PDB file of C-alpha atoms in Angstrom:
ATOM      1  CA  UNK A   1      55.983  39.471 247.456  1.00 47.00           C
ATOM      2  CA  UNK A   2      57.696  37.952 250.465  1.00 48.00           C
ATOM      3  CA  UNK A   3      56.910  34.534 251.853  1.00 53.00           C
ATOM      4  CA  UNK A   4      58.733  34.957 255.139  1.00 63.00           C
ATOM      5  CA  UNK A   5      61.764  32.922 254.135  1.00 72.00           C
ATOM      6  CA  UNK A   6      64.945  34.632 252.973  1.00 78.00           C
ATOM      7  CA  UNK A   7      65.434  35.066 249.238  1.00 74.00           C
ATOM      8  CA  UNK A   8      68.320  33.512 247.356  1.00 86.00           C
ATOM      9  CA  UNK A   9      71.091  36.040 246.715  1.00 85.00           C
ATOM     10  CA  UNK A  10      70.206  36.443 243.009  1.00 87.00           C
ATOM     11  CA  UNK A  11      66.516  36.847 243.793  1.00 85.00           C
ATOM     12  CA  UNK A  12      67.327  39.466 246.448  1.00 90.00           C
ATOM     13  CA  UNK A  13      69.504  41.377 243.951  1.00 93.00           C
ATOM     14  CA  UNK A  14      66.653  41.404 241.428  1.00 93.00           C
ATOM     15  CA  UNK A  15      64.163  42.545 244.058  1.00 93.00           C
ATOM     16  CA  UNK A  16      66.548  45.292 245.163  1.00 93.00           C
ATOM     17  CA  UNK A  17      67.026  46.369 241.521  1.00 94.00           C
ATOM     18  CA  UNK A  18      63.251  46.643 241.093  1.00 93.00           C
ATOM     19  CA  UNK A  19      62.958  48.738 244.250  1.00 94.00           C
ATOM     20  CA  UNK A  20      65.834  51.015 243.180  1.00 93.00           C
ATOM     21  CA  UNK A  21      64.269  51.537 239.744  1.00 92.00           C
ATOM     22  CA  UNK A  22      60.888  52.280 241.311  1.00 90.00           C
ATOM     23  CA  UNK A  23      62.459  54.800 243.720  1.00 89.00           C
ATOM     24  CA  UNK A  24      64.027  56.680 240.804  1.00 88.00           C
ATOM     25  CA  UNK A  25      60.734  56.724 238.908  1.00 87.00           C
ATOM     26  CA  UNK A  26      58.859  57.874 242.028  1.00 84.00           C
ATOM     27  CA  UNK A  27      61.332  60.642 242.724  1.00 80.00           C
ATOM     28  CA  UNK A  28      61.104  61.821 239.113  1.00 79.00           C
ATOM     29  CA  UNK A  29      57.315  61.944 239.456  1.00 73.00           C
ATOM     30  CA  UNK A  30      56.874  59.556 236.513  1.00 75.00           C
ATOM     31  CA  UNK A  31      55.285  56.584 238.252  1.00 72.00           C
ATOM     32  CA  UNK A  32      51.958  56.941 236.484  1.00 72.00           C
ATOM     33  CA  UNK A  33      53.570  57.661 233.106  1.00 77.00           C
ATOM     34  CA  UNK A  34      54.805  54.078 232.827  1.00 82.00           C
ATOM     35  CA  UNK A  35      52.990  50.831 232.313  1.00 88.00           C
ATOM     36  CA  UNK A  36      53.629  48.540 235.246  1.00 89.00           C
ATOM     37  CA  UNK A  37      55.506  46.096 232.983  1.00 90.00           C
ATOM     38  CA  UNK A  38      57.985  48.888 232.117  1.00 89.00           C
ATOM     39  CA  UNK A  39      59.542  48.593 235.574  1.00 89.00           C
ATOM     40  CA  UNK A  40      61.106  45.250 234.667  1.00 92.00           C
ATOM     41  CA  UNK A  41      63.430  46.502 231.903  1.00 93.00           C
ATOM     42  CA  UNK A  42      64.281  49.609 233.944  1.00 92.00           C
ATOM     43  CA  UNK A  43      65.587  47.257 236.634  1.00 93.00           C
ATOM     44  CA  UNK A  44      67.242  44.898 234.154  1.00 94.00           C
ATOM     45  CA  UNK A  45      64.963  41.979 235.004  1.00 94.00           C
ATOM     46  CA  UNK A  46      62.242  40.071 233.225  1.00 93.00           C
ATOM     47  CA  UNK A  47      58.537  40.759 233.539  1.00 94.00           C
ATOM     48  CA  UNK A  48      58.026  37.439 235.328  1.00 94.00           C
ATOM     49  CA  UNK A  49      60.502  38.525 237.992  1.00 93.00           C
ATOM     50  CA  UNK A  50      58.615  41.791 238.454  1.00 94.00           C
ATOM     51  CA  UNK A  51      55.299  40.003 238.983  1.00 94.00           C
ATOM     52  CA  UNK A  52      56.864  37.318 241.177  1.00 93.00           C
ATOM     53  CA  UNK A  53      58.109  39.973 243.604  1.00 93.00           C
ATOM     54  CA  UNK A  54      55.417  42.624 243.127  1.00 93.00           C
ATOM     55  CA  UNK A  55      52.160  41.420 241.604  1.00 93.00           C
ATOM     56  CA  UNK A  56      50.706  44.952 241.476  1.00 88.00           C
ATOM     57  CA  UNK A  57      51.787  48.559 241.209  1.00 85.00           C
ATOM     58  CA  UNK A  58      50.460  49.053 244.746  1.00 83.00           C
ATOM     59  CA  UNK A  59      52.620  46.210 246.083  1.00 88.00           C
ATOM     60  CA  UNK A  60      55.704  47.827 244.551  1.00 90.00           C
ATOM     61  CA  UNK A  61      54.807  51.236 245.996  1.00 85.00           C
ATOM     62  CA  UNK A  62      54.198  49.714 249.418  1.00 86.00           C
ATOM     63  CA  UNK A  63      57.564  47.929 249.359  1.00 91.00           C
ATOM     64  CA  UNK A  64      59.369  51.159 248.436  1.00 90.00           C
ATOM     65  CA  UNK A  65      57.539  52.981 251.225  1.00 88.00           C
ATOM     66  CA  UNK A  66      58.423  50.343 253.827  1.00 90.00           C
ATOM     67  CA  UNK A  67      62.050  50.446 252.694  1.00 92.00           C
ATOM     68  CA  UNK A  68      62.160  54.224 253.136  1.00 91.00           C
ATOM     69  CA  UNK A  69      60.583  53.977 256.590  1.00 92.00           C
ATOM     70  CA  UNK A  70      63.055  51.279 257.624  1.00 95.00           C
ATOM     71  CA  UNK A  71      65.978  53.428 256.434  1.00 95.00           C
ATOM     72  CA  UNK A  72      64.698  56.420 258.407  1.00 95.00           C
ATOM     73  CA  UNK A  73      64.203  54.331 261.555  1.00 96.00           C
ATOM     74  CA  UNK A  74      67.705  52.895 261.147  1.00 97.00           C
ATOM     75  CA  UNK A  75      69.028  56.446 260.821  1.00 97.00           C
ATOM     76  CA  UNK A  76      67.281  57.452 264.058  1.00 97.00           C
ATOM     77  CA  UNK A  77      68.882  54.517 265.896  1.00 96.00           C
ATOM     78  CA  UNK A  78      72.298  55.267 264.397  1.00 97.00           C
ATOM     79  CA  UNK A  79      72.089  58.918 265.460  1.00 97.00           C
ATOM     80  CA  UNK A  80      70.937  57.914 268.926  1.00 96.00           C
ATOM     81  CA  UNK A  81      73.945  55.650 269.254  1.00 95.00           C
ATOM     82  CA  UNK A  82      76.520  58.182 268.063  1.00 97.00           C
ATOM     83  CA  UNK A  83      75.428  61.667 269.167  1.00 97.00           C
ATOM     84  CA  UNK A  84      74.337  63.298 272.418  1.00 97.00           C
ATOM     85  CA  UNK A  85      70.527  62.981 272.706  1.00 96.00           C
ATOM     86  CA  UNK A  86      69.576  66.572 271.789  1.00 94.00           C
ATOM     87  CA  UNK A  87      71.931  66.561 268.806  1.00 96.00           C
ATOM     88  CA  UNK A  88      70.567  63.206 267.663  1.00 97.00           C
ATOM     89  CA  UNK A  89      67.009  64.536 267.764  1.00 96.00           C
ATOM     90  CA  UNK A  90      67.943  67.729 265.899  1.00 96.00           C
ATOM     91  CA  UNK A  91      69.910  65.806 263.270  1.00 97.00           C
ATOM     92  CA  UNK A  92      67.023  63.384 262.726  1.00 97.00           C
ATOM     93  CA  UNK A  93      64.442  66.148 262.316  1.00 96.00           C
ATOM     94  CA  UNK A  94      66.680  67.898 259.793  1.00 95.00           C
ATOM     95  CA  UNK A  95      67.283  64.571 258.037  1.00 95.00           C
ATOM     96  CA  UNK A  96      63.512  64.142 257.813  1.00 93.00           C
ATOM     97  CA  UNK A  97      63.221  67.498 256.027  1.00 92.00           C
ATOM     98  CA  UNK A  98      65.997  66.417 253.649  1.00 92.00           C
ATOM     99  CA  UNK A  99      64.144  63.157 253.035  1.00 90.00           C
ATOM    100  CA  UNK A 100      60.859  64.934 252.380  1.00 87.00           C
ATOM    101  CA  UNK A 101      62.596  67.268 249.924  1.00 86.00           C
ATOM    102  CA  UNK A 102      64.353  64.427 248.110  1.00 84.00           C
ATOM    103  CA  UNK A 103      61.277  62.217 247.845  1.00 81.00           C
ATOM    104  CA  UNK A 104      58.385  64.537 247.001  1.00 78.00           C
ATOM    105  CA  UNK A 105      57.443  62.393 244.001  1.00 76.00           C
ATOM    106  CA  UNK A 106      57.248  59.330 246.214  1.00 77.00           C
ATOM    107  CA  UNK A 107      55.018  61.148 248.695  1.00 74.00           C
ATOM    108  CA  UNK A 108      52.639  62.293 245.958  1.00 73.00           C
ATOM    109  CA  UNK A 109      52.534  58.836 244.414  1.00 73.00           C
ATOM    110  CA  UNK A 110      51.830  57.148 247.727  1.00 73.00           C
ATOM    111  CA  UNK A 111      49.091  59.634 248.559  1.00 72.00           C
ATOM    112  CA  UNK A 112      47.390  58.860 245.249  1.00 73.00           C
ATOM    113  CA  UNK A 113      48.096  55.164 244.938  1.00 67.00           C
ATOM    114  CA  UNK A 114      47.729  54.002 248.510  1.00 63.00           C
ATOM    115  CA  UNK A 115      44.738  55.999 249.679  1.00 63.00           C
ATOM    116  CA  UNK A 116      42.819  52.748 250.132  1.00 63.00           C
ATOM    117  CA  UNK A 117      45.804  51.091 251.857  1.00 60.00           C
ATOM    118  CA  UNK A 118      45.822  53.379 254.850  1.00 66.00           C
ATOM    119  CA  UNK A 119      46.829  50.529 257.175  1.00 75.00           C
ATOM    120  CA  UNK A 120      50.168  50.178 255.325  1.00 72.00           C
ATOM    121  CA  UNK A 121      50.773  53.917 255.619  1.00 76.00           C
ATOM    122  CA  UNK A 122      49.700  53.874 259.267  1.00 80.00           C
ATOM    123  CA  UNK A 123      52.251  51.126 260.042  1.00 86.00           C
ATOM    124  CA  UNK A 124      55.019  53.268 258.588  1.00 86.00           C
ATOM    125  CA  UNK A 125      53.857  56.348 260.432  1.00 86.00           C
ATOM    126  CA  UNK A 126      53.723  54.364 263.661  1.00 91.00           C
ATOM    127  CA  UNK A 127      57.281  53.076 263.145  1.00 93.00           C
ATOM    128  CA  UNK A 128      58.533  56.622 262.526  1.00 93.00           C
ATOM    129  CA  UNK A 129      56.704  57.884 265.594  1.00 93.00           C
ATOM    130  CA  UNK A 130      58.380  55.170 267.678  1.00 96.00           C
ATOM    131  CA  UNK A 131      61.763  56.296 266.349  1.00 96.00           C
ATOM    132  CA  UNK A 132      60.951  59.923 267.227  1.00 96.00           C
ATOM    133  CA  UNK A 133      59.683  58.808 270.640  1.00 96.00           C
ATOM    134  CA  UNK A 134      63.011  57.121 271.337  1.00 96.00           C
ATOM    135  CA  UNK A 135      64.912  60.270 270.405  1.00 96.00           C
ATOM    136  CA  UNK A 136      62.604  62.549 272.424  1.00 96.00           C
ATOM    137  CA  UNK A 137      62.675  60.265 275.468  1.00 95.00           C
ATOM    138  CA  UNK A 138      66.476  60.120 275.447  1.00 96.00           C
ATOM    139  CA  UNK A 139      66.813  63.903 275.102  1.00 95.00           C
ATOM    140  CA  UNK A 140      64.272  64.513 277.903  1.00 94.00           C
ATOM    141  CA  UNK A 141      65.984  61.983 280.178  1.00 94.00           C
ATOM    142  CA  UNK A 142      69.283  63.763 279.482  1.00 94.00           C
ATOM    143  CA  UNK A 143      67.663  67.061 280.538  1.00 93.00           C
ATOM    144  CA  UNK A 144      68.321  68.608 277.132  1.00 93.00           C
ATOM    145  CA  UNK A 145      64.641  69.147 276.312  1.00 94.00           C
ATOM    146  CA  UNK A 146      61.399  69.551 278.204  1.00 92.00           C
ATOM    147  CA  UNK A 147      59.921  66.334 279.531  1.00 91.00           C
ATOM    148  CA  UNK A 148      56.304  67.259 278.783  1.00 92.00           C
ATOM    149  CA  UNK A 149      56.485  66.998 274.991  1.00 87.00           C
ATOM    150  CA  UNK A 150      54.350  64.437 273.200  1.00 91.00           C
ATOM    151  CA  UNK A 151      56.301  62.950 270.266  1.00 92.00           C
ATOM    152  CA  UNK A 152      53.015  62.966 268.352  1.00 91.00           C
ATOM    153  CA  UNK A 153      53.205  66.766 268.266  1.00 92.00           C
ATOM    154  CA  UNK A 154      56.591  66.546 266.592  1.00 93.00           C
ATOM    155  CA  UNK A 155      55.157  64.069 264.080  1.00 92.00           C
ATOM    156  CA  UNK A 156      52.347  66.545 263.353  1.00 92.00           C
ATOM    157  CA  UNK A 157      54.944  69.217 262.607  1.00 93.00           C
ATOM    158  CA  UNK A 158      56.727  66.824 260.226  1.00 91.00           C
ATOM    159  CA  UNK A 159      53.447  65.909 258.515  1.00 87.00           C
ATOM    160  CA  UNK A 160      52.648  69.610 258.143  1.00 90.00           C
ATOM    161  CA  UNK A 161      56.031  70.219 256.577  1.00 90.00           C
ATOM    162  CA  UNK A 162      55.434  67.388 254.136  1.00 86.00           C
ATOM    163  CA  UNK A 163      51.955  68.612 253.262  1.00 85.00           C
ATOM    164  CA  UNK A 164      53.254  72.101 252.476  1.00 87.00           C
ATOM    165  CA  UNK A 165      55.894  70.974 249.956  1.00 82.00           C
ATOM    166  CA  UNK A 166      54.237  72.908 247.104  1.00 82.00           C
ATOM    167  CA  UNK A 167      54.822  76.304 248.717  1.00 87.00           C
ATOM    168  CA  UNK A 168      57.255  78.550 246.784  1.00 89.00           C
ATOM    169  CA  UNK A 169      59.838  78.816 249.581  1.00 91.00           C
ATOM    170  CA  UNK A 170      59.091  75.438 251.082  1.00 89.00           C
ATOM    171  CA  UNK A 171      62.610  74.399 251.943  1.00 89.00           C
ATOM    172  CA  UNK A 172      63.532  77.577 253.799  1.00 92.00           C
ATOM    173  CA  UNK A 173      60.218  77.553 255.646  1.00 94.00           C
ATOM    174  CA  UNK A 174      60.644  73.857 256.510  1.00 93.00           C
ATOM    175  CA  UNK A 175      64.056  74.549 258.037  1.00 93.00           C
ATOM    176  CA  UNK A 176      62.525  77.450 259.981  1.00 94.00           C
ATOM    177  CA  UNK A 177      59.759  75.182 261.330  1.00 94.00           C
ATOM    178  CA  UNK A 178      62.350  72.659 262.532  1.00 95.00           C
ATOM    179  CA  UNK A 179      64.250  75.486 264.244  1.00 94.00           C
ATOM    180  CA  UNK A 180      60.999  76.585 265.926  1.00 94.00           C
ATOM    181  CA  UNK A 181      60.282  73.038 267.078  1.00 94.00           C
ATOM    182  CA  UNK A 182      63.789  72.592 268.456  1.00 94.00           C
ATOM    183  CA  UNK A 183      63.684  75.993 270.209  1.00 93.00           C
ATOM    184  CA  UNK A 184      60.313  75.081 271.729  1.00 92.00           C
ATOM    185  CA  UNK A 185      61.682  71.808 273.051  1.00 92.00           C
ATOM    186  CA  UNK A 186      64.566  73.343 274.995  1.00 89.00           C
ATOM    187  CA  UNK A 187      64.422  73.511 278.761  1.00 76.00           C
ATOM    188  CA  UNK A 188      63.553  77.017 279.976  1.00 67.00           C
TER     189      UNK A 188
END
């Protein structure tokens, strides 16, 4: 739980260790196999530290989710600052597919655990859409893609890719969808 003021360095390390342990458990799809208290020893901290930072399983899941969203938004800004606009957009969309593939357990856990916390999920989705909007706007301004594309449509494609992760050839199909999206964005 954050109070708005920065954590001491040791407290931040412990919080980060809890988040890293939770990410591993999420990605392994074992989040519900553990008692909440079991996260503390996995992170090398005491149970009191776990509850001080994350009083509930939902709070821990939400913190992991917000960390992942922040990392993705940072990646979008980094790409935008280092690549030509169309390449930055393409790289980010492909990175999103990589992220979806790497974190399927997290996505399933969040869908189950945070169904009643839709505002937290909506905030993350909104932040990602803003990142995509920045990439799309820059590429359109550069003349590399059409200027009539709503970034929300690209987000829908990404959500569809994520929702289809149980298909047998998901990864190949996901890459094909990104190629279709990128081809559809090009100027005629």
